[in-house]
Each structure stands twice: as C-alpha cells, then as structure tokens.
Amino acid sequence: MTSDAGPTPDIHEYLAQLEDIPGTRIYTAARARRGYHINQFAMSLMTEDNRARFRADERAYLDEWPIDEAAKQALLRRDYNALLDLGGNIYFLSKLFSTDGISFAEAVSTMTDMSFPEYRDMMLRGGRSALGNRSIKGGY
Amino acid sequence: MTSDAGPTPDIHEYLAQLEDIPGTRIYTAARARRGYHINQFAMSLMTEDNRARFRADERAYLDEWPIDEAAKQALLRRDYNALLDLGGNIYFLSKLFSTDGISFAEAVSTMTDMSFPEYRDMMLRGGRSALGNRSIKGGY
Amino acid sequence: MARITAGVGSSHVPLLGVAVDQGKTEDDYFGPIFQGYEWTKRWEEEQKPDVVILVFNDHATAFDMKIVPTFAIGCGERYKPADEGWGPRPVPDVEGHADLAWHIAQSLILDEFDMTIINEMDVDHGLTVPMSMMFGTPDRWPVKVIPFAVNVVTYPVPTGNRCWAIGEAIRRAVESFPEDLNVQIWGTGGMSHQLQGPRAGLLNREWDNQFMDALIGDSDAARRIPHIEYLRETGSEGIEMVMWLIMRGALGKETRCLHRHYHIPCSNTAIGHLVLEPVETG
Amino acid sequence: MARITAGVGSSHVPLLGVAVDQGKTEDDYFGPIFQGYEWTKRWEEEQKPDVVILVFNDHATAFDMKIVPTFAIGCGERYKPADEGWGPRPVPDVEGHADLAWHIAQSLILDEFDMTIINEMDVDHGLTVPMSMMFGTPDRWPVKVIPFAVNVVTYPVPTGNRCWAIGEAIRRAVESFPEDLNVQIWGTGGMSHQLQGPRAGLLNREWDNQFMDALIGDSDAARRIPHIEYLRETGSEGIEMVMWLIMRGALGKETRCLHRHYHIPCSNTAIGHLVLEPVETG
Ligand SMILES: [Fe+3]
Ligand SMILES: [Fe+3]
C-alpha cells in the first residue's frame, strides 16, 4: 500500500485517474447526470406493485419515464455494460435483476466475457487477478 | 462583538447556554424529538388539497396524526407558545398560520404580551431592545 | 477560468416577496426598503453575472424532519418556487448551473466538506426573495443559480468558523472551473429578528451594523462569533447571519464595500444589505 | 460515561443474508464463511454491548439520486428492513438509540463535521447482514443500533482521512455522553470486489490482508490510502473499505486484534472480518 501518498489531488486529476481503470465505469457526476432517470426508474422497482406492473408490460412501464430510446432498449435487453455507459449504476440496476429473480453474481457475470458457470469457477479459484487490470495507461 | 471567543464549548455547555435566553425556545434535539409529529403535521399543509381538508374539519385531520391531546388542543387554539413548549418550530408552524391567512407578524404577535397593533407599533419604533433580554441568569 | 467577482449580503423576509408580488414596493412602508436595493439592481444589470451561488436556508419547505442536511448543494437543472402554505410565488422557475454545481460539490467533498448533493427540490422565500430584490420582476431570471442550503433551524447549526471555511473552499472550487464565468455569491437571511416566544420582535441596530462592519476589510474576527452571541444579541432567527459568513469567506483575504443599506423594520425583521468585492492582494 | 469498547470490521454481502434466511449457513459453500464468525458470535454474547454504531452504506435504497448525503446519522427510534427488489428480509426491525444518536449528531456538528440527520429510513443489507452475522437469528436484536450511512456510491466519496477523522470525533462524542453504555462501532463493506463491467470479479487477497494488518497496532498510515488505490487494487466496490477507517479512527491511538478471518469468495466478493479492541495508552 502507498501509505504515505501525497496531498489529495485536485478534482481534475482525481477524475482523470478514475477513467484509467480497465473495464470499469466509476459513478462520477458525469455518469450520475447522464443516467439519472435510468437509475430513478430502477429504484421504482422497490415495491411489489411496481414490479408486477413492470413485469406485465415492460415497455409501457418504461414509457412512463423520461429515458431515451437507446437506454430503453438496453434496459429491455438487460445489457448492463451498455447501461453503465449510459450512466446506470450497479446498485440502482440491481433492483432490475432482483425483479428478474437472478442473483447478483449471475447478473454481474453478464458484463464479463465469461458464461455464468465460467465466472463462478473463476471466483472459486480466487477471482480475477489485479495484475494487468490496474491501469489502462500504465498497463500494470 | 466578542470577536475572539475561545474554542467551541462542549455540547453540554453549548446546550445549557441555549436555555438561558428569556422568552425563547431554541429548536434543539430535545424539542425536535418531542415536537416531531406536530411539525410533520404542519408540513402537510403545503398542498391546497390538505389545507382544504384541514379547514373542512380540523379535528378529524389532526386525528390522522400521532399527536397527543394536549398538542391537538394547542393546535386547535393556535396557542403558539404552548406549541413551542411542546417542540413545535416556528417555520413548521408557519404553514398553519399561512393556512389561516394571517401574516407572519400577526401570528408572531400572539406569542408576546402585546396586541397586534401594539406589537406593530413597537416594531415601527425600532423593535424590542436586547437590553435585559439577553440572559436569564445574567439578567443583562 | 471562473471567478467570484462579488458578494452580496441580504435579508430574505417573506413579506418582501409579498410586496413585490402585490406591487406595493413604492408605498410608505416598503418604499424605504426597496430604495436601498435600487443601487444594487442597477449594478447587477451592469455586472451581468453568469451564475449566482445563492446561500440560503430552507424554512421547513424542501426538508422536513425526516432529513436535515447541514450543507446541501443543488446540482439540478431547474427548481420551482415552493408552496409555503399560501400557494407558490408567481415568479419564474430558477435555472440551475449543473456543470459548475457538480464541480463545486465534487471539489468540496475532496476538500473534506461533508456535502449533501440535491438534484430535486422546490425553493422557498429564502431563495426567491433575494432574487426579486436584485432583479425585480422579469419573465425569466437573468442568471443561473446554484442553491446552497444551510441548516439554521435545527441545532446545532454549523459554526461560524465552518461557514467561513466552506466559503474559502467554494472560492478555490470556482477558481478551478475551466469555463470563463462571472460568479457572484450571495449570503442571505437575517439580520436581527426573533419570530417566536414572548421575546419576539427583538431588533438590534447596533449589533447588526457592527456585523456588517466586520465583513468589510481584512479582519476574519467574525468567523469566531459564537452562536450564543447571535441568539442573545439579534434574536433566535438572527442566527441566519452565519450564512453571510460563507459569502464573506468566499471573497478571500480582504473586501471593499460597494453599497450598504440598513432599515428597521420589515414585518418582524431588520433589513440589511451589503455589496462587497474582493480586494486582490499580492 | 459511555465508552467504545471494541470495533468490528466485516463484509456485508447480500448473499450472506440469503444464506441465513434460507438456512444454508452450514453447507459446503457457506460453511467456511460462517465458521469464521462463530468466535465473534460467542464473543458478542459475552460482551453484551448496549449500542452498536453501525457504519454502512446505503445501496440505492433509502437514498435515491434526489438526495445524496456524505455522512448521515440515524437519530430515529426504529428502522425497518428495506425491500431491495425481492421483498424485505425476514429479520427483526432495528431499534435505534435516539438519545445517544442525537448526542453524537450534535457533537459532530459542533466539531465541524457537516452531518445529515435522518429520522426515518429503511435499512438495507449493508446494515442487516452484519447484524445476522454477529447475532444469528433472534426474534429481537439484542442491541440498539445507530445507523451511520456513508456515501460510497456517487463520487467523490469521503477521503480516507476524513473517515478516520470522523471516527476520532465519534469517540470524543461517545465519551462525553453521561450514561454508562457499552458501545461498539462496526465498519462494514468490502473487502475486494467489483460488481460491474468487464473487470468484474476482481479479488485481491494480498491487498485485503495488508489492509487488515494496517488497522492493527498504532500506525495511522491507512488514513492516507488514496481512493484510486482501493479502486485499482480491490475493484470498484472495494472502496467500501473506507468505512472500516471510521471504525478504526474511533478506537484511538492503538488497537489489538482479538479475531481475524478471511475467505474467498462469497458471490462476487472477498469476505474479511476483524475484531479489534482499543489499547489504552497513557
Ligand atoms: Fe430566513
Ligand atoms: Fe456494500
């Protein structure tokens, strides 16, 4: 651990660092703003009434929200990587995969290049290594 | 101004000072807890629907809230000093006197020993002096 | 680079909003108050700020007792005037500046201020009355606004020192925003008033003016005024003046006074109004 | 006088709640995890704390994007388990300790932490899973709980240094509460995990264990670990470990380790668990 890191970087440097992690979308202001209604939609699935209405007609339910068509399609497809790019946050989106009745691990596996059984096996073997996964620029 | 006051007092001393002001109820945690539902009731009067329901039957509206009988009576009587003692806060209670259509100054005057015209005259003459009104213990 | 070019202190008494909304600003009662803002209205027309960081307190409007943030910054696109019990004021919606607001929010958190970020809220007289005093009655407000809400209702409210310090941090944050923006910061509320109890109606012309004096020049003594002094000297709601310290802190080491006005009374309250600019020091 | 007698660090993976609620805690997958908590369950039975200050994060449950507080303290009387998308967990309501919570809230604000006070909220797995791990499945929880919610979702989250500092301030606040109470503080979340994107599934046994090492003894180096290091080394959700720093900060200059356990994996996550007590230094 770099236990004596210098002073806190300024906000521009701080935000730039957050974009330097491979395969990762940190939930910054820029993403929070872009994905605002995606996330608020997902939160609405925290009551059984809303989940039932959503399950009965997903498209009609989505049409009640000011979400653009690309995001609606990504939601209908359960394309979580696309949703991350559109500003979705995984804790918000978890209300959607809980509504689908799938586990956190299975939902998460769909964002990797593995099948769920392959992903589960990787986790049982100790998970993905940080090696080579820390920095895009640094390649370490 | 005591511009070089010492360090911040501890919380016990701080709270004790707040009780040392004549004719004043500072909205501390103790009051906020006691008056919780009085204040939440008052907030509910921020929609015309609720104001109309309240005006139509004040007692029935109050009975929807977990407020004790003494506080309900004080609300029905518009006894704002009693309500302050019960943990009401003036900004919350202002929703009640706005519902009644009376001005802030008139509502405030009812807590003093003056009539509204007397209170208004005092304000035009420069308001109540701080002299003798600063400290109960100190009498200054 | 964005920069804070001026600070304004002003009371935000709801009755002033009523006077504007009912066209009474020139009558015997309100005339002397609004005349004190005439200079500032002209000055704002010349200054044409792009953004105002408007420090105010919510008066049990957007926040009820379920949640009480000490410092909350509005990062939304738009805010509607609230219904405070007699219907919303007939004033334009307030347009936010989400880019700068989020930049300030992010910078303040990195700078170890424990901000609450707000994306949706209605704004009450604490915010809309100063807008009316500075800009009159346009169809659309001529500036974007970053609402900065301070808890001054439930005790303890933030210390004077903390308010001053967050003002200093706001200045640093604004100066690190790349876009060229003319930003003002307004501290609202006060001056002396007490709206409750047998002591209601307390006013203190002398103390209020000492407080305004203390915000001009290079002294930072005002950040150390304890809460109990505001309460004893200026009434229970005089504590709102801690919000002026955020404005003062954001102006840097030294200030110059451009305009000053004081009048007693408006409803229950002493009206004070101060326009400051930062003095650039070495 | 109230005193903080111990600190507990623990992951709060939702799947552990599912295992408890479905009686799977002894199967091949979960057995090794729950065995690591057996020592702590017995120890908690002996210790009988009166109150737990439970530092956790809300996972888009009580707070949506309308309002995002950095530090929020629950001052209410009672909290219900939340419906996170599959109905509320079948666990008891959580009883608050409003007297101590308000005392801490008031003290922290005077101490210049910009708290958000919460009186009503539902609590999610971040809070209820650690309760199940330490106390099993009683009809009623054997302690009162002060929920202390930290934003670790929307960036920037509070710095490690700020987390440690608010821990220190919590300790001062607890020690100035006159009633004789045995208070524990728990830091929850982590350890390494990433729940999103192509890099999902990252775990880092070595770094996690270095982090646990760093909380034992008298070094305060961990308060200076930058956010980017958590993210690079432990996955995007590994940032939750900053909440353990609040626990550690509240234990004073030096700690002793009473129990330690680490297991990989549970669902997407590395499970770490640490029981510390303060070492009284002259
Ligand atoms: Fe005000
Ligand atoms: Fe978590």
CSV table of N, CA, C and O and ligand atoms in Angstrom, one decimal, chain A residues 91, chain D residues 11-14 56-59 124-126 152 188-190 193 195 237 240 243, ligand 2:
chain,number,residue,atom,x,y,z
A,91,TYR,N,-25.8,-0.5,-8.3
A,91,TYR,CA,-26.7,-0.7,-7.1
A,91,TYR,C,-28.1,-0.3,-7.5
A,91,TYR,O,-29.1,-0.9,-6.9
D,11,SER,N,-17.4,-7.6,6.0
D,11,SER,CA,-18.1,-7.5,4.7
D,11,SER,C,-19.6,-7.6,5.0
D,11,SER,O,-20.0,-8.0,6.1
D,12,HIS,N,-20.4,-7.1,4.0
D,12,HIS,CA,-21.9,-7.2,4.3
D,12,HIS,C,-22.6,-7.7,3.0
D,12,HIS,O,-23.7,-7.2,2.6
D,13,VAL,N,-22.0,-8.7,2.3
D,13,VAL,CA,-22.5,-9.2,1.1
D,13,VAL,C,-24.0,-9.7,1.2
D,13,VAL,O,-24.3,-10.5,2.1
D,14,PRO,N,-24.9,-9.2,0.3
D,14,PRO,CA,-26.3,-9.6,0.4
D,14,PRO,C,-26.5,-11.1,0.4
D,14,PRO,O,-27.4,-11.6,1.1
D,56,PHE,N,-22.3,1.9,7.7
D,56,PHE,CA,-22.6,1.1,6.5
D,56,PHE,C,-22.9,2.1,5.3
D,56,PHE,O,-22.9,3.3,5.5
D,57,ASN,N,-23.1,1.5,4.2
D,57,ASN,CA,-23.6,2.4,3.1
D,57,ASN,C,-24.9,1.9,2.6
D,57,ASN,O,-25.2,0.7,2.6
D,58,ASP,N,-25.7,2.8,2.3
D,58,ASP,CA,-27.0,2.6,1.6
D,58,ASP,C,-26.7,2.3,0.1
D,58,ASP,O,-26.0,3.0,-0.5
D,59,HIS,N,-27.3,1.1,-0.4
D,59,HIS,CA,-27.0,0.7,-1.7
D,59,HIS,C,-28.2,1.2,-2.6
D,59,HIS,O,-28.9,0.3,-3.1
D,124,ASP,N,-30.9,-1.3,4.5
D,124,ASP,CA,-30.8,-2.4,3.5
D,124,ASP,C,-29.7,-3.4,4.0
D,124,ASP,O,-29.3,-3.4,5.2
D,125,HIS,N,-29.3,-4.3,3.1
D,125,HIS,CA,-28.4,-5.4,3.5
D,125,HIS,C,-27.1,-4.9,4.1
D,125,HIS,O,-26.5,-5.6,4.9
D,126,GLY,N,-26.7,-3.7,3.7
D,126,GLY,CA,-25.5,-3.1,4.3
D,126,GLY,C,-25.5,-3.1,5.8
D,126,GLY,O,-24.5,-3.3,6.5
D,152,VAL,N,-20.7,5.9,-0.5
D,152,VAL,CA,-19.6,5.3,-1.2
D,152,VAL,C,-20.0,4.9,-2.6
D,152,VAL,O,-19.4,4.1,-3.3
D,188,THR,N,-18.4,-1.6,8.1
D,188,THR,CA,-18.8,-2.7,7.2
D,188,THR,C,-18.5,-2.4,5.7
D,188,THR,O,-18.2,-1.3,5.4
D,189,GLY,N,-18.7,-3.4,4.9
D,189,GLY,CA,-18.5,-3.3,3.5
D,189,GLY,C,-17.2,-4.0,3.1
D,189,GLY,O,-16.5,-4.5,3.9
D,190,GLY,N,-16.9,-4.0,1.8
D,190,GLY,CA,-15.7,-4.7,1.3
D,190,GLY,C,-15.8,-6.2,1.5
D,190,GLY,O,-16.9,-6.7,1.7
D,193,HIS,N,-13.9,-6.3,-4.2
D,193,HIS,CA,-15.0,-6.8,-5.1
D,193,HIS,C,-15.2,-5.8,-6.1
D,193,HIS,O,-15.1,-4.6,-5.9
D,195,LEU,N,-18.4,-5.2,-9.0
D,195,LEU,CA,-19.7,-5.8,-9.4
D,195,LEU,C,-20.1,-5.3,-10.8
D,195,LEU,O,-21.3,-5.5,-11.1
D,237,GLU,N,-16.0,-1.7,-6.1
D,237,GLU,CA,-16.7,-1.7,-4.9
D,237,GLU,C,-15.9,-1.9,-3.6
D,237,GLU,O,-16.3,-1.8,-2.5
D,240,GLU,N,-15.6,0.5,-0.5
D,240,GLU,CA,-16.4,0.4,0.7
D,240,GLU,C,-15.5,0.3,2.0
D,240,GLU,O,-15.9,0.6,3.1
D,243,MET,N,-15.1,2.7,4.9
D,243,MET,CA,-15.9,2.7,6.1
D,243,MET,C,-15.3,2.0,7.3
D,243,MET,O,-15.6,2.3,8.4
E,2,FE,FE,-21.9,-2.9,0.1
